[in-house]
């Protein structure tokens, strides 16, 4: 399971009724251009779902590798790459991709930069600017 200390809540959208957190200890920046992570989704009644996923910045897609059920991981055998939706209420993959895991369509290679981007005081799930003036080159 994941220790609570490494769970960082992140902003997804004004329209969502769910809460989202990423286990920062689980973030892996893969040499295959996929960033893998564990996300915890909490519904309004407090129920939680924990998922192991990957995001590919190059193609702006995500994949569900498995879910935590009764304290053990269950692989998703039907897992396939799916387009990241950025215009839906529960757009958490888009928030993670645009706000932390990707620099536009390139994978962020620095775990330190990802952790800084996930800072709850600054994270807005939007596209990361390419320079300190917030301008997109």
mmCIF file with all atom_site columns, C-alpha atoms in Angstrom:
data_model
loop_
_atom_site.group_PDB
_atom_site.id
_atom_site.type_symbol
_atom_site.label_atom_id
_atom_site.label_alt_id
_atom_site.label_comp_id
_atom_site.label_asym_id
_atom_site.label_entity_id
_atom_site.label_seq_id
_atom_site.pdbx_PDB_ins_code
_atom_site.Cartn_x
_atom_site.Cartn_y
_atom_site.Cartn_z
_atom_site.occupancy
_atom_site.B_iso_or_equiv
_atom_site.pdbx_formal_charge
_atom_site.auth_seq_id
_atom_site.auth_comp_id
_atom_site.auth_asym_id
_atom_site.auth_atom_id
_atom_site.pdbx_PDB_model_num
ATOM 1   C CA . UNK A 1 1   ? 0.000   0.000  0.000   1.00 0.00 ? 1   UNK A CA 1
ATOM 2   C CA . UNK A 1 2   ? 1.060   3.628  -0.108  1.00 0.00 ? 2   UNK A CA 1
ATOM 3   C CA . UNK A 1 3   ? 2.139   5.622  2.941   1.00 0.00 ? 3   UNK A CA 1
ATOM 4   C CA . UNK A 1 4   ? -0.066  8.686  3.413   1.00 0.00 ? 4   UNK A CA 1
ATOM 5   C CA . UNK A 1 5   ? 3.003   10.931 3.668   1.00 0.00 ? 5   UNK A CA 1
ATOM 6   C CA . UNK A 1 6   ? 3.836   10.461 -0.007  1.00 0.00 ? 6   UNK A CA 1
ATOM 7   C CA . UNK A 1 7   ? 0.278   11.188 -1.206  1.00 0.00 ? 7   UNK A CA 1
ATOM 8   C CA . UNK A 1 8   ? 0.087   14.678 -2.695  1.00 0.00 ? 8   UNK A CA 1
ATOM 9   C CA . UNK A 1 9   ? -3.381  16.002 -3.567  1.00 0.00 ? 9   UNK A CA 1
ATOM 10  C CA . UNK A 1 10  ? -3.608  17.846 -6.871  1.00 0.00 ? 10  UNK A CA 1
ATOM 11  C CA . UNK A 1 11  ? -6.115  20.129 -8.567  1.00 0.00 ? 11  UNK A CA 1
ATOM 12  C CA . UNK A 1 12  ? -8.117  18.676 -11.448 1.00 0.00 ? 12  UNK A CA 1
ATOM 13  C CA . UNK A 1 13  ? -11.056 20.957 -12.311 1.00 0.00 ? 13  UNK A CA 1
ATOM 14  C CA . UNK A 1 14  ? -13.780 23.075 -10.761 1.00 0.00 ? 14  UNK A CA 1
ATOM 15  C CA . UNK A 1 15  ? -16.406 20.668 -12.059 1.00 0.00 ? 15  UNK A CA 1
ATOM 16  C CA . UNK A 1 16  ? -15.201 17.470 -10.393 1.00 0.00 ? 16  UNK A CA 1
ATOM 17  C CA . UNK A 1 17  ? -16.749 16.140 -7.178  1.00 0.00 ? 17  UNK A CA 1
ATOM 18  C CA . UNK A 1 18  ? -13.857 13.711 -6.640  1.00 0.00 ? 18  UNK A CA 1
ATOM 19  C CA . UNK A 1 19  ? -10.531 14.297 -4.891  1.00 0.00 ? 19  UNK A CA 1
ATOM 20  C CA . UNK A 1 20  ? -7.276  13.179 -6.484  1.00 0.00 ? 20  UNK A CA 1
ATOM 21  C CA . UNK A 1 21  ? -3.815  12.482 -5.045  1.00 0.00 ? 21  UNK A CA 1
ATOM 22  C CA . UNK A 1 22  ? -0.641  11.065 -6.552  1.00 0.00 ? 22  UNK A CA 1
ATOM 23  C CA . UNK A 1 23  ? 1.810   8.879  -4.631  1.00 0.00 ? 23  UNK A CA 1
ATOM 24  C CA . UNK A 1 24  ? 5.038   10.798 -5.246  1.00 0.00 ? 24  UNK A CA 1
ATOM 25  C CA . UNK A 1 25  ? 7.135   7.762  -4.214  1.00 0.00 ? 25  UNK A CA 1
ATOM 26  C CA . UNK A 1 26  ? 5.584   5.791  -7.087  1.00 0.00 ? 26  UNK A CA 1
ATOM 27  C CA . UNK A 1 27  ? 6.501   8.194  -9.910  1.00 0.00 ? 27  UNK A CA 1
ATOM 28  C CA . UNK A 1 28  ? 8.847   6.517  -12.397 1.00 0.00 ? 28  UNK A CA 1
ATOM 29  C CA . UNK A 1 29  ? 10.223  8.366  -15.411 1.00 0.00 ? 29  UNK A CA 1
ATOM 30  C CA . UNK A 1 30  ? 10.607  5.518  -17.890 1.00 0.00 ? 30  UNK A CA 1
ATOM 31  C CA . UNK A 1 31  ? 13.279  5.350  -20.583 1.00 0.00 ? 31  UNK A CA 1
ATOM 32  C CA . UNK A 1 32  ? 10.408  4.228  -22.867 1.00 0.00 ? 32  UNK A CA 1
ATOM 33  C CA . UNK A 1 33  ? 8.948   7.786  -22.688 1.00 0.00 ? 33  UNK A CA 1
ATOM 34  C CA . UNK A 1 34  ? 6.221   6.684  -20.267 1.00 0.00 ? 34  UNK A CA 1
ATOM 35  C CA . UNK A 1 35  ? 5.870   8.203  -16.802 1.00 0.00 ? 35  UNK A CA 1
ATOM 36  C CA . UNK A 1 36  ? 4.230   5.727  -14.422 1.00 0.00 ? 36  UNK A CA 1
ATOM 37  C CA . UNK A 1 37  ? 2.523   6.589  -11.130 1.00 0.00 ? 37  UNK A CA 1
ATOM 38  C CA . UNK A 1 38  ? -0.068  5.565  -8.555  1.00 0.00 ? 38  UNK A CA 1
ATOM 39  C CA . UNK A 1 39  ? -3.155  7.758  -8.246  1.00 0.00 ? 39  UNK A CA 1
ATOM 40  C CA . UNK A 1 40  ? -5.734  7.663  -5.440  1.00 0.00 ? 40  UNK A CA 1
ATOM 41  C CA . UNK A 1 41  ? -9.251  8.806  -6.330  1.00 0.00 ? 41  UNK A CA 1
ATOM 42  C CA . UNK A 1 42  ? -11.636 9.597  -3.464  1.00 0.00 ? 42  UNK A CA 1
ATOM 43  C CA . UNK A 1 43  ? -15.366 9.860  -4.104  1.00 0.00 ? 43  UNK A CA 1
ATOM 44  C CA . UNK A 1 44  ? -17.698 12.227 -2.169  1.00 0.00 ? 44  UNK A CA 1
ATOM 45  C CA . UNK A 1 45  ? -18.678 9.496  0.324   1.00 0.00 ? 45  UNK A CA 1
ATOM 46  C CA . UNK A 1 46  ? -15.021 8.771  1.143   1.00 0.00 ? 46  UNK A CA 1
ATOM 47  C CA . UNK A 1 47  ? -14.575 5.582  -0.883  1.00 0.00 ? 47  UNK A CA 1
ATOM 48  C CA . UNK A 1 48  ? -11.184 5.276  -2.547  1.00 0.00 ? 48  UNK A CA 1
ATOM 49  C CA . UNK A 1 49  ? -9.884  3.701  -5.721  1.00 0.00 ? 49  UNK A CA 1
ATOM 50  C CA . UNK A 1 50  ? -6.137  3.266  -6.214  1.00 0.00 ? 50  UNK A CA 1
ATOM 51  C CA . UNK A 1 51  ? -4.791  2.817  -9.738  1.00 0.00 ? 51  UNK A CA 1
ATOM 52  C CA . UNK A 1 52  ? -1.390  2.239  -11.328 1.00 0.00 ? 52  UNK A CA 1
ATOM 53  C CA . UNK A 1 53  ? -1.189  4.147  -14.606 1.00 0.00 ? 53  UNK A CA 1
ATOM 54  C CA . UNK A 1 54  ? 1.162   5.506  -17.218 1.00 0.00 ? 54  UNK A CA 1
ATOM 55  C CA . UNK A 1 55  ? 1.191   8.696  -19.287 1.00 0.00 ? 55  UNK A CA 1
ATOM 56  C CA . UNK A 1 56  ? 2.931   9.039  -22.652 1.00 0.00 ? 56  UNK A CA 1
ATOM 57  C CA . UNK A 1 57  ? 3.560   12.718 -23.393 1.00 0.00 ? 57  UNK A CA 1
ATOM 58  C CA . UNK A 1 58  ? 4.582   12.172 -27.043 1.00 0.00 ? 58  UNK A CA 1
ATOM 59  C CA . UNK A 1 59  ? 1.136   10.882 -28.014 1.00 0.00 ? 59  UNK A CA 1
ATOM 60  C CA . UNK A 1 60  ? -0.827  12.493 -25.106 1.00 0.00 ? 60  UNK A CA 1
ATOM 61  C CA . UNK A 1 61  ? -2.219  9.104  -24.074 1.00 0.00 ? 61  UNK A CA 1
ATOM 62  C CA . UNK A 1 62  ? -2.666  7.203  -20.812 1.00 0.00 ? 62  UNK A CA 1
ATOM 63  C CA . UNK A 1 63  ? -2.927  3.562  -19.807 1.00 0.00 ? 63  UNK A CA 1
ATOM 64  C CA . UNK A 1 64  ? -4.352  1.778  -16.760 1.00 0.00 ? 64  UNK A CA 1
ATOM 65  C CA . UNK A 1 65  ? -1.968  -1.007 -15.720 1.00 0.00 ? 65  UNK A CA 1
ATOM 66  C CA . UNK A 1 66  ? -3.808  -2.182 -12.630 1.00 0.00 ? 66  UNK A CA 1
ATOM 67  C CA . UNK A 1 67  ? -5.966  -1.418 -9.604  1.00 0.00 ? 67  UNK A CA 1
ATOM 68  C CA . UNK A 1 68  ? -5.538  -2.082 -5.898  1.00 0.00 ? 68  UNK A CA 1
ATOM 69  C CA . UNK A 1 69  ? -8.290  -4.420 -4.693  1.00 0.00 ? 69  UNK A CA 1
ATOM 70  C CA . UNK A 1 70  ? -8.399  -5.781 -1.129  1.00 0.00 ? 70  UNK A CA 1
ATOM 71  C CA . UNK A 1 71  ? -4.787  -4.650 -0.551  1.00 0.00 ? 71  UNK A CA 1
ATOM 72  C CA . UNK A 1 72  ? -3.399  -6.527 -3.556  1.00 0.00 ? 72  UNK A CA 1
ATOM 73  C CA . UNK A 1 73  ? -2.683  -5.310 -7.080  1.00 0.00 ? 73  UNK A CA 1
ATOM 74  C CA . UNK A 1 74  ? -4.871  -6.675 -9.845  1.00 0.00 ? 74  UNK A CA 1
ATOM 75  C CA . UNK A 1 75  ? -3.445  -6.325 -13.346 1.00 0.00 ? 75  UNK A CA 1
ATOM 76  C CA . UNK A 1 76  ? -5.692  -4.915 -16.054 1.00 0.00 ? 76  UNK A CA 1
ATOM 77  C CA . UNK A 1 77  ? -5.281  -7.489 -18.880 1.00 0.00 ? 77  UNK A CA 1
ATOM 78  C CA . UNK A 1 78  ? -7.378  -5.400 -21.290 1.00 0.00 ? 78  UNK A CA 1
ATOM 79  C CA . UNK A 1 79  ? -5.216  -2.333 -20.773 1.00 0.00 ? 79  UNK A CA 1
ATOM 80  C CA . UNK A 1 80  ? -4.644  -0.238 -23.877 1.00 0.00 ? 80  UNK A CA 1
ATOM 81  C CA . UNK A 1 81  ? -3.437  3.278  -24.629 1.00 0.00 ? 81  UNK A CA 1
ATOM 82  C CA . UNK A 1 82  ? -6.248  5.828  -24.651 1.00 0.00 ? 82  UNK A CA 1
ATOM 83  C CA . UNK A 1 83  ? -6.352  9.499  -25.571 1.00 0.00 ? 83  UNK A CA 1
ATOM 84  C CA . UNK A 1 84  ? -6.132  11.861 -22.605 1.00 0.00 ? 84  UNK A CA 1
ATOM 85  C CA . UNK A 1 85  ? -9.341  13.881 -22.345 1.00 0.00 ? 85  UNK A CA 1
ATOM 86  C CA . UNK A 1 86  ? -8.784  17.474 -21.302 1.00 0.00 ? 86  UNK A CA 1
ATOM 87  C CA . UNK A 1 87  ? -12.378 18.726 -21.493 1.00 0.00 ? 87  UNK A CA 1
ATOM 88  C CA . UNK A 1 88  ? -14.112 16.471 -18.948 1.00 0.00 ? 88  UNK A CA 1
ATOM 89  C CA . UNK A 1 89  ? -14.715 17.100 -15.234 1.00 0.00 ? 89  UNK A CA 1
ATOM 90  C CA . UNK A 1 90  ? -12.521 14.223 -13.982 1.00 0.00 ? 90  UNK A CA 1
ATOM 91  C CA . UNK A 1 91  ? -9.598  15.146 -16.255 1.00 0.00 ? 91  UNK A CA 1
ATOM 92  C CA . UNK A 1 92  ? -6.907  14.049 -13.823 1.00 0.00 ? 92  UNK A CA 1
ATOM 93  C CA . UNK A 1 93  ? -4.611  12.491 -16.436 1.00 0.00 ? 93  UNK A CA 1
ATOM 94  C CA . UNK A 1 94  ? -4.677  15.793 -18.362 1.00 0.00 ? 94  UNK A CA 1
ATOM 95  C CA . UNK A 1 95  ? -3.938  17.736 -15.164 1.00 0.00 ? 95  UNK A CA 1
ATOM 96  C CA . UNK A 1 96  ? -0.949  15.498 -14.362 1.00 0.00 ? 96  UNK A CA 1
ATOM 97  C CA . UNK A 1 97  ? 0.333   15.520 -17.951 1.00 0.00 ? 97  UNK A CA 1
ATOM 98  C CA . UNK A 1 98  ? -0.053  19.245 -18.562 1.00 0.00 ? 98  UNK A CA 1
ATOM 99  C CA . UNK A 1 99  ? 0.832   20.401 -15.077 1.00 0.00 ? 99  UNK A CA 1
ATOM 100 C CA . UNK A 1 100 ? 3.722   18.119 -14.101 1.00 0.00 ? 100 UNK A CA 1
ATOM 101 C CA . UNK A 1 101 ? 4.678   15.046 -16.164 1.00 0.00 ? 101 UNK A CA 1
ATOM 102 C CA . UNK A 1 102 ? 5.089   16.673 -19.584 1.00 0.00 ? 102 UNK A CA 1
ATOM 103 C CA . UNK A 1 103 ? 6.598   19.812 -21.041 1.00 0.00 ? 103 UNK A CA 1
ATOM 104 C CA . UNK A 1 104 ? 4.063   20.155 -23.829 1.00 0.00 ? 104 UNK A CA 1
ATOM 105 C CA . UNK A 1 105 ? 4.538   16.894 -25.768 1.00 0.00 ? 105 UNK A CA 1
ATOM 106 C CA . UNK A 1 106 ? 7.907   15.974 -24.222 1.00 0.00 ? 106 UNK A CA 1
ATOM 107 C CA . UNK A 1 107 ? 8.356   13.837 -21.116 1.00 0.00 ? 107 UNK A CA 1
ATOM 108 C CA . UNK A 1 108 ? 9.669   15.762 -18.096 1.00 0.00 ? 108 UNK A CA 1
ATOM 109 C CA . UNK A 1 109 ? 12.907  13.900 -17.230 1.00 0.00 ? 109 UNK A CA 1
ATOM 110 C CA . UNK A 1 110 ? 13.545  15.494 -13.817 1.00 0.00 ? 110 UNK A CA 1
ATOM 111 C CA . UNK A 1 111 ? 11.744  14.007 -10.797 1.00 0.00 ? 111 UNK A CA 1
ATOM 112 C CA . UNK A 1 112 ? 12.663  17.171 -8.914  1.00 0.00 ? 112 UNK A CA 1
ATOM 113 C CA . UNK A 1 113 ? 10.888  19.333 -11.500 1.00 0.00 ? 113 UNK A CA 1
ATOM 114 C CA . UNK A 1 114 ? 7.824   17.061 -11.324 1.00 0.00 ? 114 UNK A CA 1
ATOM 115 C CA . UNK A 1 115 ? 7.700   17.258 -7.524  1.00 0.00 ? 115 UNK A CA 1
ATOM 116 C CA . UNK A 1 116 ? 8.078   21.060 -7.670  1.00 0.00 ? 116 UNK A CA 1
ATOM 117 C CA . UNK A 1 117 ? 5.273   21.251 -10.237 1.00 0.00 ? 117 UNK A CA 1
ATOM 118 C CA . UNK A 1 118 ? 3.002   19.173 -7.981  1.00 0.00 ? 118 UNK A CA 1
ATOM 119 C CA . UNK A 1 119 ? 3.382   21.713 -5.156  1.00 0.00 ? 119 UNK A CA 1
ATOM 120 C CA . UNK A 1 120 ? -0.268  22.082 -4.016  1.00 0.00 ? 120 UNK A CA 1
ATOM 121 C CA . UNK A 1 121 ? 0.098   25.852 -3.601  1.00 0.00 ? 121 UNK A CA 1
ATOM 122 C CA . UNK A 1 122 ? 1.010   26.336 -7.270  1.00 0.00 ? 122 UNK A CA 1
ATOM 123 C CA . UNK A 1 123 ? -0.364  23.364 -9.186  1.00 0.00 ? 123 UNK A CA 1
ATOM 124 C CA . UNK A 1 124 ? -3.269  24.222 -11.479 1.00 0.00 ? 124 UNK A CA 1
ATOM 125 C CA . UNK A 1 125 ? -3.158  21.324 -13.917 1.00 0.00 ? 125 UNK A CA 1
ATOM 126 C CA . UNK A 1 126 ? -2.494  23.674 -16.815 1.00 0.00 ? 126 UNK A CA 1
ATOM 127 C CA . UNK A 1 127 ? 0.247   23.605 -19.404 1.00 0.00 ? 127 UNK A CA 1
ATOM 128 C CA . UNK A 1 128 ? 3.658   24.347 -17.938 1.00 0.00 ? 128 UNK A CA 1
ATOM 129 C CA . UNK A 1 129 ? 5.213   27.524 -19.345 1.00 0.00 ? 129 UNK A CA 1
ATOM 130 C CA . UNK A 1 130 ? 8.603   27.183 -21.004 1.00 0.00 ? 130 UNK A CA 1
ATOM 131 C CA . UNK A 1 131 ? 10.202  30.145 -19.263 1.00 0.00 ? 131 UNK A CA 1
ATOM 132 C CA . UNK A 1 132 ? 9.950   32.086 -16.024 1.00 0.00 ? 132 UNK A CA 1
ATOM 133 C CA . UNK A 1 133 ? 7.816   34.802 -17.608 1.00 0.00 ? 133 UNK A CA 1
ATOM 134 C CA . UNK A 1 134 ? 5.015   32.319 -18.255 1.00 0.00 ? 134 UNK A CA 1
ATOM 135 C CA . UNK A 1 135 ? 5.330   32.773 -22.007 1.00 0.00 ? 135 UNK A CA 1
ATOM 136 C CA . UNK A 1 136 ? 4.961   29.806 -24.277 1.00 0.00 ? 136 UNK A CA 1
ATOM 137 C CA . UNK A 1 137 ? 7.691   29.776 -26.906 1.00 0.00 ? 137 UNK A CA 1
#
